[in-house]
Amino acid sequence: MQFYNRILFLLIWASFLISPGYADDRFTVQNIHVDVTDSSATEARLKAIAQGQREAFKILMERILTPEDVASLPDVTDAQLDTFLQDFEVQNEKNSAVRYIGALTLRFNPSRVQDFLAHRNKSLRPAEKNATIVVIPVYEEGHGSQLWEEKNPWREAWNEYAGLDPRYVLPMGDLDDRSELSLQHVLKGEKKNIARLMQRYHAGQILVAVLKHDFPFILSVYIYNQEGLSYMEESIPLLGEETLTLAMTHKAIEKTLEIGKKLDAEDNNPLIAAHTIDYRILFDNHKEWLDIQNKLSRLRAIRRVDIASLKRRQALGALEYVGQQEAMENTLKAEGFDISPDPQMPQRRLIKGYKMLKNEKNSSAPDTVLSPREEDME
């Protein structure tokens, strides 16, 4: 009875919690799915929460202990688990007269759990810094794209996937999430919004998985860290069914996780590491320079734009990007830039803004490139 009273108290307390970053993230276990049938909806809910608590504690132990310590850990009673639990939240709650379904996020009290383990001569594994990866599933089909919608089948598949590595978590999709990161923010790769969501979930990375309903299905994966886009694989064909079956979603999820594992194993892969090229950008006026900066900051492949020198009609510096240089330059061309070897320094790239190109086309005079000295004299 004492346990049930504690559960009822926590149900009330959980309704006031809105931030997923409420506690030490190593002691927070998300996406515990429960489905229990009992004599009444109330009994089913209480048993579901107790069941979820046991499952979450098992995941926590596997996260913070070595496999040997997990294997030798004695069984824990429900009463003990009750003292370890700090609070919890419920998402996607559904119930009937005798059945309860939900997805739980449970937060354990770090000091109480560590005291329990210390009395049993168990020590915590060193924490992996920012190991959490937040998954953003975007589903594209004929009539548009879906992100936070309840009927997003790609998001539902991630919610229900049983083999998901505990490092990967899905955002709750509450009002705070939706205000931080809209569909347009995701599709445009808005670095500031992505970074804010990353901070909200105390994550080291954001993984955007875009599944396009086509034949074959097309998967694109974009991985962001605090500095911006760190890796991407686009237009991966997934052969198989023409409709979005369970098997197809599992294939797409497994391919996405495979990319994540490849990153873990290949941290020094030149396709993953950031690359840098020197540039000289020509522009017609200050407004165009601001437009160019804004465009560059929005491109997925560009991580950073360093400016070494800025004059009235040109800028010198370096671009930091991910992926292949050819792909990055093709992206710039698609945005209306012209990019070519710089006549003044062949290893540097010359980039022209759209107004500069327009003026050149409208002018009958031959195309000339101003030297830095000539720029200073204007």
CSV table of C-alpha atoms in Angstrom, one decimal:
chain,number,residue,atom,x,y,z
A,1,MET,CA,0.0,0.0,0.0
A,2,GLN,CA,2.9,2.3,0.8
A,3,PHE,CA,4.3,1.7,-2.6
A,4,TYR,CA,1.0,2.5,-4.3
A,5,ASN,CA,0.7,5.7,-2.3
A,6,ARG,CA,4.2,6.7,-3.4
A,7,ILE,CA,3.2,6.1,-7.0
A,8,LEU,CA,0.0,8.1,-6.7
A,9,PHE,CA,2.0,11.0,-5.2
A,10,LEU,CA,4.5,10.8,-8.1
A,11,LEU,CA,1.7,10.9,-10.6
A,12,ILE,CA,0.6,14.2,-9.3
A,13,TRP,CA,4.2,15.6,-9.0
A,14,ALA,CA,5.0,14.5,-12.6
A,15,SER,CA,2.2,16.6,-14.0
A,16,PHE,CA,4.2,19.8,-13.0
A,17,LEU,CA,7.4,18.8,-14.6
A,18,ILE,CA,8.2,20.3,-18.0
A,19,SER,CA,11.9,20.2,-18.5
A,20,PRO,CA,13.7,17.0,-19.7
A,21,GLY,CA,17.0,18.2,-18.3
A,22,TYR,CA,15.7,18.2,-14.7
A,23,ALA,CA,18.4,15.8,-13.4
A,24,ASP,CA,21.8,14.3,-14.1
A,25,ASP,CA,21.1,12.8,-17.6
A,26,ARG,CA,22.9,9.5,-16.8
A,27,PHE,CA,20.3,8.8,-14.2
A,28,THR,CA,17.4,9.6,-16.5
A,29,VAL,CA,15.9,6.8,-18.5
A,30,GLN,CA,13.5,7.6,-21.4
A,31,ASN,CA,11.1,5.8,-23.7
A,32,ILE,CA,10.1,3.0,-21.4
A,33,HIS,CA,7.0,1.6,-23.1
A,34,VAL,CA,4.4,-0.1,-20.9
A,35,ASP,CA,1.2,-2.0,-21.9
A,36,VAL,CA,-0.7,-3.6,-19.0
A,37,THR,CA,-4.1,-5.1,-18.6
A,38,ASP,CA,-5.7,-5.6,-15.1
A,39,SER,CA,-9.0,-5.5,-13.3
A,40,SER,CA,-9.3,-1.7,-13.8
A,41,ALA,CA,-7.6,1.2,-15.5
A,42,THR,CA,-6.2,2.4,-12.2
A,43,GLU,CA,-4.7,-1.0,-11.3
A,44,ALA,CA,-3.3,-1.4,-14.8
A,45,ARG,CA,-1.7,2.0,-14.5
A,46,LEU,CA,-0.1,1.4,-11.1
A,47,LYS,CA,1.3,-2.0,-12.3
A,48,ALA,CA,2.5,-0.5,-15.5
A,49,ILE,CA,4.5,2.2,-13.7
A,50,ALA,CA,6.0,-0.4,-11.3
A,51,GLN,CA,6.9,-2.5,-14.3
A,52,GLY,CA,8.4,0.5,-16.1
A,53,GLN,CA,10.4,1.4,-13.0
A,54,ARG,CA,12.0,-2.1,-12.8
A,55,GLU,CA,12.8,-2.0,-16.5
A,56,ALA,CA,14.3,1.5,-16.3
A,57,PHE,CA,16.5,0.5,-13.3
A,58,LYS,CA,17.9,-2.5,-15.3
A,59,ILE,CA,18.8,-0.1,-18.1
A,60,LEU,CA,20.4,2.3,-15.6
A,61,MET,CA,22.5,-0.4,-14.1
A,62,GLU,CA,23.7,-1.5,-17.6
A,63,ARG,CA,24.5,2.2,-18.3
A,64,ILE,CA,26.6,3.0,-15.2
A,65,LEU,CA,28.1,-0.4,-14.2
A,66,THR,CA,30.4,-2.8,-15.9
A,67,PRO,CA,28.8,-6.0,-17.3
A,68,GLU,CA,30.5,-8.0,-14.5
A,69,ASP,CA,29.0,-5.8,-11.7
A,70,VAL,CA,25.6,-6.0,-13.3
A,71,ALA,CA,25.7,-9.8,-13.4
A,72,SER,CA,26.7,-10.0,-9.7
A,73,LEU,CA,24.2,-7.4,-8.5
A,74,PRO,CA,21.6,-8.9,-6.1
A,75,ASP,CA,17.9,-8.6,-6.9
A,76,VAL,CA,16.3,-5.3,-5.9
A,77,THR,CA,12.8,-5.1,-4.3
A,78,ASP,CA,10.0,-2.8,-5.4
A,79,ALA,CA,10.3,-1.0,-2.0
A,80,GLN,CA,14.0,-0.3,-2.7
A,81,LEU,CA,13.2,0.9,-6.2
A,82,ASP,CA,10.6,3.2,-4.7
A,83,THR,CA,13.3,5.0,-2.7
A,84,PHE,CA,15.6,5.3,-5.7
A,85,LEU,CA,13.0,7.1,-7.9
A,86,GLN,CA,13.1,10.8,-7.9
A,87,ASP,CA,10.3,11.6,-10.3
A,88,PHE,CA,8.9,10.5,-13.7
A,89,GLU,CA,6.8,11.7,-16.6
A,90,VAL,CA,4.3,10.0,-18.9
A,91,GLN,CA,3.9,10.5,-22.6
A,92,ASN,CA,1.5,9.1,-25.2
A,93,GLU,CA,-0.8,7.9,-22.4
A,94,LYS,CA,-3.8,5.7,-23.5
A,95,ASN,CA,-6.2,3.7,-21.4
A,96,SER,CA,-9.4,1.8,-21.5
A,97,ALA,CA,-11.5,0.3,-18.7
A,98,VAL,CA,-8.9,-2.4,-18.0
A,99,ARG,CA,-5.8,-1.5,-20.0
A,100,TYR,CA,-3.1,1.1,-19.7
A,101,ILE,CA,-0.5,2.1,-22.3
A,102,GLY,CA,2.2,4.8,-22.0
A,103,ALA,CA,5.8,5.8,-22.5
A,104,LEU,CA,7.7,6.7,-19.3
A,105,THR,CA,10.6,8.9,-18.6
A,106,LEU,CA,12.0,8.1,-15.1
A,107,ARG,CA,14.6,10.0,-13.1
A,108,PHE,CA,16.6,8.2,-10.4
A,109,ASN,CA,18.2,10.0,-7.4
A,110,PRO,CA,21.9,9.8,-8.1
A,111,SER,CA,23.1,10.0,-4.5
A,112,ARG,CA,20.7,7.2,-3.3
A,113,VAL,CA,21.6,4.9,-6.2
A,114,GLN,CA,25.3,5.5,-5.6
A,115,ASP,CA,24.9,4.8,-1.8
A,116,PHE,CA,23.1,1.6,-2.6
A,117,LEU,CA,25.9,0.5,-5.0
A,118,ALA,CA,28.7,1.6,-2.7
A,119,HIS,CA,27.3,-0.6,0.1
A,120,ARG,CA,27.6,-3.5,-2.3
A,121,ASN,CA,31.2,-2.6,-3.4
A,122,LYS,CA,30.1,-1.5,-6.8
A,123,SER,CA,31.6,1.6,-8.4
A,124,LEU,CA,30.3,3.6,-11.4
A,125,ARG,CA,31.9,3.5,-14.8
A,126,PRO,CA,33.4,6.8,-15.9
A,127,ALA,CA,30.7,8.9,-17.5
A,128,GLU,CA,30.9,9.4,-21.3
A,129,LYS,CA,30.8,13.1,-21.9
A,130,ASN,CA,27.6,14.1,-23.7
A,131,ALA,CA,27.0,10.5,-24.9
A,132,THR,CA,23.2,11.1,-25.5
A,133,ILE,CA,22.1,11.4,-29.1
A,134,VAL,CA,18.7,13.0,-29.8
A,135,VAL,CA,17.0,11.5,-32.8
A,136,ILE,CA,14.7,13.8,-35.0
A,137,PRO,CA,12.7,11.7,-37.4
A,138,VAL,CA,11.3,13.6,-40.4
A,139,TYR,CA,8.9,11.8,-42.8
A,140,GLU,CA,8.5,13.1,-46.3
A,141,GLU,CA,5.7,12.0,-48.7
A,142,GLY,CA,3.7,13.5,-51.6
A,143,HIS,CA,1.7,16.1,-49.6
A,144,GLY,CA,4.5,17.4,-47.4
A,145,SER,CA,6.8,16.6,-44.5
A,146,GLN,CA,6.0,15.6,-40.9
A,147,LEU,CA,8.0,16.2,-37.7
A,148,TRP,CA,6.0,16.6,-34.5
A,149,GLU,CA,2.7,15.4,-35.9
A,150,GLU,CA,1.0,12.5,-34.0
A,151,LYS,CA,0.5,10.6,-37.2
A,152,ASN,CA,4.2,10.7,-38.3
A,153,PRO,CA,4.7,7.0,-38.9
A,154,TRP,CA,8.5,7.3,-39.0
A,155,ARG,CA,8.5,8.9,-35.5
A,156,GLU,CA,6.1,6.2,-34.3
A,157,ALA,CA,8.5,3.5,-35.6
A,158,TRP,CA,11.4,5.0,-33.6
A,159,ASN,CA,9.2,5.1,-30.5
A,160,GLU,CA,8.4,1.4,-30.8
A,161,TYR,CA,11.7,0.1,-32.0
A,162,ALA,CA,12.8,-2.5,-29.4
A,163,GLY,CA,16.5,-2.7,-30.3
A,164,LEU,CA,17.3,1.0,-29.8
A,165,ASP,CA,20.6,1.7,-28.2
A,166,PRO,CA,19.9,3.5,-24.8
A,167,ARG,CA,22.1,6.4,-25.9
A,168,TYR,CA,19.5,7.4,-28.5
A,169,VAL,CA,16.5,9.3,-27.3
A,170,LEU,CA,13.5,10.9,-28.9
A,171,PRO,CA,12.4,14.4,-27.8
A,172,MET,CA,9.0,14.5,-26.1
A,173,GLY,CA,7.5,16.8,-28.7
A,174,ASP,CA,6.0,19.1,-26.2
A,175,LEU,CA,5.4,22.8,-26.6
A,176,ASP,CA,9.0,23.7,-25.6
A,177,ASP,CA,10.4,21.2,-28.2
A,178,ARG,CA,8.1,22.6,-30.9
A,179,SER,CA,9.0,26.2,-30.2
A,180,GLU,CA,12.7,25.4,-30.2
A,181,LEU,CA,12.8,23.3,-33.4
A,182,SER,CA,10.2,23.6,-36.2
A,183,LEU,CA,10.1,21.6,-39.3
A,184,GLN,CA,11.6,24.5,-41.3
A,185,HIS,CA,14.4,24.8,-38.7
A,186,VAL,CA,15.3,21.1,-39.3
A,187,LEU,CA,15.0,21.2,-43.1
A,188,LYS,CA,17.2,24.3,-43.3
A,189,GLY,CA,19.7,23.0,-40.7
A,190,GLU,CA,19.3,26.0,-38.4
A,191,LYS,CA,22.3,25.6,-36.2
A,192,LYS,CA,21.1,27.8,-33.3
A,193,ASN,CA,17.8,26.0,-32.9
A,194,ILE,CA,19.4,22.6,-33.2
A,195,ALA,CA,22.0,23.6,-30.5
A,196,ARG,CA,19.3,24.8,-28.1
A,197,LEU,CA,17.4,21.5,-28.4
A,198,MET,CA,20.8,19.7,-27.8
A,199,GLN,CA,21.3,21.8,-24.6
A,200,ARG,CA,17.7,21.1,-23.5
A,201,TYR,CA,18.4,17.3,-23.6
A,202,HIS,CA,22.0,17.5,-22.4
A,203,ALA,CA,23.0,15.8,-25.6
A,204,GLY,CA,26.3,15.6,-27.4
A,205,GLN,CA,24.7,15.2,-30.8
A,206,ILE,CA,21.4,15.6,-32.7
A,207,LEU,CA,20.7,13.0,-35.4
A,208,VAL,CA,18.2,14.1,-38.1
A,209,ALA,CA,16.9,11.1,-40.0
A,210,VAL,CA,14.8,12.1,-43.0
A,211,LEU,CA,12.8,9.2,-44.6
A,212,LYS,CA,11.3,10.0,-48.0
A,213,HIS,CA,8.4,7.9,-49.2
A,214,ASP,CA,9.4,7.1,-52.8
A,215,PHE,CA,10.3,4.0,-54.7
A,216,PRO,CA,12.7,3.0,-53.5
A,217,PHE,CA,12.5,4.7,-50.1
A,218,ILE,CA,15.2,7.3,-49.6
A,219,LEU,CA,17.0,7.9,-46.3
A,220,SER,CA,19.2,10.9,-45.5
A,221,VAL,CA,21.0,11.3,-42.2
A,222,TYR,CA,22.5,14.5,-40.7
A,223,ILE,CA,24.4,14.6,-37.5
A,224,TYR,CA,25.0,17.8,-35.6
A,225,ASN,CA,27.3,18.7,-32.7
A,226,GLN,CA,27.5,22.0,-30.8
A,227,GLU,CA,29.5,23.5,-33.7
A,228,GLY,CA,27.0,22.6,-36.4
A,229,LEU,CA,26.8,19.8,-39.0
A,230,SER,CA,29.5,17.2,-38.3
A,231,TYR,CA,28.5,14.4,-40.7
A,232,MET,CA,25.9,13.6,-43.4
A,233,GLU,CA,24.9,10.8,-45.7
A,234,GLU,CA,22.2,11.8,-48.2
A,235,SER,CA,19.9,9.9,-50.6
A,236,ILE,CA,20.5,6.4,-49.4
A,237,PRO,CA,18.2,4.0,-51.3
A,238,LEU,CA,16.3,1.4,-49.3
A,239,LEU,CA,15.2,-1.4,-51.6
A,240,GLY,CA,12.1,-3.5,-50.7
A,241,GLU,CA,8.5,-2.7,-50.1
A,242,GLU,CA,6.6,0.1,-51.9
A,243,THR,CA,4.6,0.9,-48.7
A,244,LEU,CA,5.8,1.9,-45.3
A,245,THR,CA,5.7,-1.5,-43.6
A,246,LEU,CA,7.1,-2.5,-40.2
A,247,ALA,CA,10.0,-4.3,-41.9
A,248,MET,CA,10.8,-1.2,-44.0
A,249,THR,CA,10.9,1.1,-40.9
A,250,HIS,CA,13.1,-1.3,-39.1
A,251,LYS,CA,15.5,-1.5,-42.1
A,252,ALA,CA,15.6,2.3,-42.1
A,253,ILE,CA,16.2,2.6,-38.4
A,254,GLU,CA,18.9,-0.1,-38.5
A,255,LYS,CA,20.6,1.8,-41.4
A,256,THR,CA,20.5,5.0,-39.3
A,257,LEU,CA,22.0,3.3,-36.3
A,258,GLU,CA,24.7,1.7,-38.5
A,259,ILE,CA,25.8,5.2,-39.5
A,260,GLY,CA,26.0,6.2,-35.9
A,261,LYS,CA,28.1,3.1,-35.1
A,262,LYS,CA,30.4,3.9,-38.0
A,263,LEU,CA,31.0,7.3,-36.6
A,264,ASP,CA,32.0,5.7,-33.2
A,265,ALA,CA,34.5,3.4,-34.9
A,266,GLU,CA,35.9,5.9,-37.4
A,267,ASP,CA,36.4,9.2,-35.6
A,268,ASN,CA,39.4,10.0,-37.8
A,269,ASN,CA,37.7,9.2,-41.1
A,270,PRO,CA,38.5,12.1,-43.5
A,271,LEU,CA,34.8,12.1,-44.6
A,272,ILE,CA,33.7,12.7,-41.0
A,273,ALA,CA,36.4,15.3,-39.9
A,274,ALA,CA,35.9,18.9,-40.8
A,275,HIS,CA,37.9,20.3,-43.7
A,276,THR,CA,39.1,23.9,-44.4
A,277,ILE,CA,39.6,25.8,-47.6
A,278,ASP,CA,40.8,29.4,-48.0
A,279,TYR,CA,38.5,31.7,-49.9
A,280,ARG,CA,38.2,35.2,-51.4
A,281,ILE,CA,34.7,36.4,-51.7
A,282,LEU,CA,33.7,39.2,-54.0
A,283,PHE,CA,30.5,41.2,-53.5
A,284,ASP,CA,29.0,44.4,-54.8
A,285,ASN,CA,28.1,46.2,-51.6
A,286,HIS,CA,27.7,45.8,-47.8
A,287,LYS,CA,24.1,44.5,-48.1
A,288,GLU,CA,25.2,41.7,-50.4
A,289,TRP,CA,28.0,40.8,-48.0
A,290,LEU,CA,25.4,40.4,-45.2
A,291,ASP,CA,23.2,38.3,-47.5
A,292,ILE,CA,26.2,36.1,-48.3
A,293,GLN,CA,27.0,35.6,-44.7
A,294,ASN,CA,23.4,34.7,-43.9
A,295,LYS,CA,23.3,32.2,-46.8
A,296,LEU,CA,26.6,30.5,-45.8
A,297,SER,CA,25.4,30.2,-42.2
A,298,ARG,CA,22.3,28.3,-43.3
A,299,LEU,CA,24.1,25.7,-45.4
A,300,ARG,CA,24.3,22.3,-43.8
A,301,ALA,CA,27.7,21.5,-45.1
A,302,ILE,CA,29.3,24.8,-43.8
A,303,ARG,CA,30.3,24.6,-40.2
A,304,ARG,CA,32.1,27.9,-39.8
A,305,VAL,CA,33.1,31.0,-41.7
A,306,ASP,CA,36.3,32.6,-40.5
A,307,ILE,CA,37.1,36.1,-41.7
A,308,ALA,CA,40.7,37.2,-41.8
A,309,SER,CA,40.3,40.4,-43.8
A,310,LEU,CA,37.3,42.5,-44.8
A,311,LYS,CA,37.5,45.3,-47.4
A,312,ARG,CA,34.8,47.3,-49.2
A,313,ARG,CA,34.1,44.7,-51.9
A,314,GLN,CA,36.0,41.6,-50.9
A,315,ALA,CA,36.6,39.3,-47.9
A,316,LEU,CA,39.4,36.9,-47.2
A,317,GLY,CA,39.3,34.0,-44.8
A,318,ALA,CA,38.6,30.2,-44.5
A,319,LEU,CA,35.5,28.0,-44.7
A,320,GLU,CA,35.2,25.0,-42.5
A,321,TYR,CA,32.9,22.3,-44.0
A,322,VAL,CA,32.1,18.6,-43.7
A,323,GLY,CA,31.9,16.0,-46.5
A,324,GLN,CA,33.5,16.2,-49.9
A,325,GLN,CA,34.8,19.5,-51.3
A,326,GLU,CA,33.0,18.9,-54.6
A,327,ALA,CA,29.7,18.4,-52.9
A,328,MET,CA,30.2,21.5,-50.8
A,329,GLU,CA,31.0,23.6,-53.9
A,330,ASN,CA,28.0,22.2,-55.8
A,331,THR,CA,25.8,23.3,-52.9
A,332,LEU,CA,27.3,26.8,-53.1
A,333,LYS,CA,26.6,26.9,-56.9
A,334,ALA,CA,23.0,25.8,-56.3
A,335,GLU,CA,22.6,28.8,-53.9
A,336,GLY,CA,23.6,31.2,-56.7
A,337,PHE,CA,27.4,31.5,-56.0
A,338,ASP,CA,30.1,31.2,-58.5
A,339,ILE,CA,33.2,29.4,-57.2
A,340,SER,CA,36.5,28.8,-59.0
A,341,PRO,CA,40.3,28.8,-58.5
A,342,ASP,CA,41.5,32.3,-57.5
A,343,PRO,CA,43.8,33.8,-60.2
A,344,GLN,CA,45.8,35.5,-57.5
A,345,MET,CA,46.4,32.3,-55.5
A,346,PRO,CA,45.4,29.0,-57.3
A,347,GLN,CA,45.1,27.0,-54.0
A,348,ARG,CA,42.5,29.5,-52.8
A,349,ARG,CA,38.9,29.6,-54.0
A,350,LEU,CA,37.3,32.7,-55.5
A,351,ILE,CA,33.6,33.0,-54.6
A,352,LYS,CA,31.4,35.6,-56.2
A,353,GLY,CA,28.1,36.8,-54.9
A,354,TYR,CA,24.9,37.0,-57.0
A,355,LYS,CA,24.9,40.8,-57.5
A,356,MET,CA,28.6,40.8,-58.6
A,357,LEU,CA,27.7,38.1,-61.2
A,358,LYS,CA,24.6,40.1,-62.3
A,359,ASN,CA,26.7,43.2,-62.7
A,360,GLU,CA,29.3,41.4,-64.7
A,361,LYS,CA,26.7,40.0,-67.1
A,362,ASN,CA,25.1,43.4,-67.6
A,363,SER,CA,28.4,45.1,-68.2
A,364,SER,CA,30.0,45.1,-71.7
A,365,ALA,CA,33.4,45.6,-70.2
A,366,PRO,CA,35.6,42.5,-69.8
A,367,ASP,CA,35.6,40.7,-66.5
A,368,THR,CA,38.3,42.0,-64.2
A,369,VAL,CA,39.3,40.9,-60.8
A,370,LEU,CA,40.4,43.7,-58.5
A,371,SER,CA,43.7,43.2,-56.6
A,372,PRO,CA,43.7,43.8,-52.9
A,373,ARG,CA,45.7,47.1,-53.5
A,374,GLU,CA,43.0,48.3,-56.0
A,375,GLU,CA,40.3,47.4,-53.5
A,376,ASP,CA,42.0,49.6,-50.9
A,377,MET,CA,42.0,52.5,-53.3
A,378,GLU,CA,38.3,52.5,-54.0
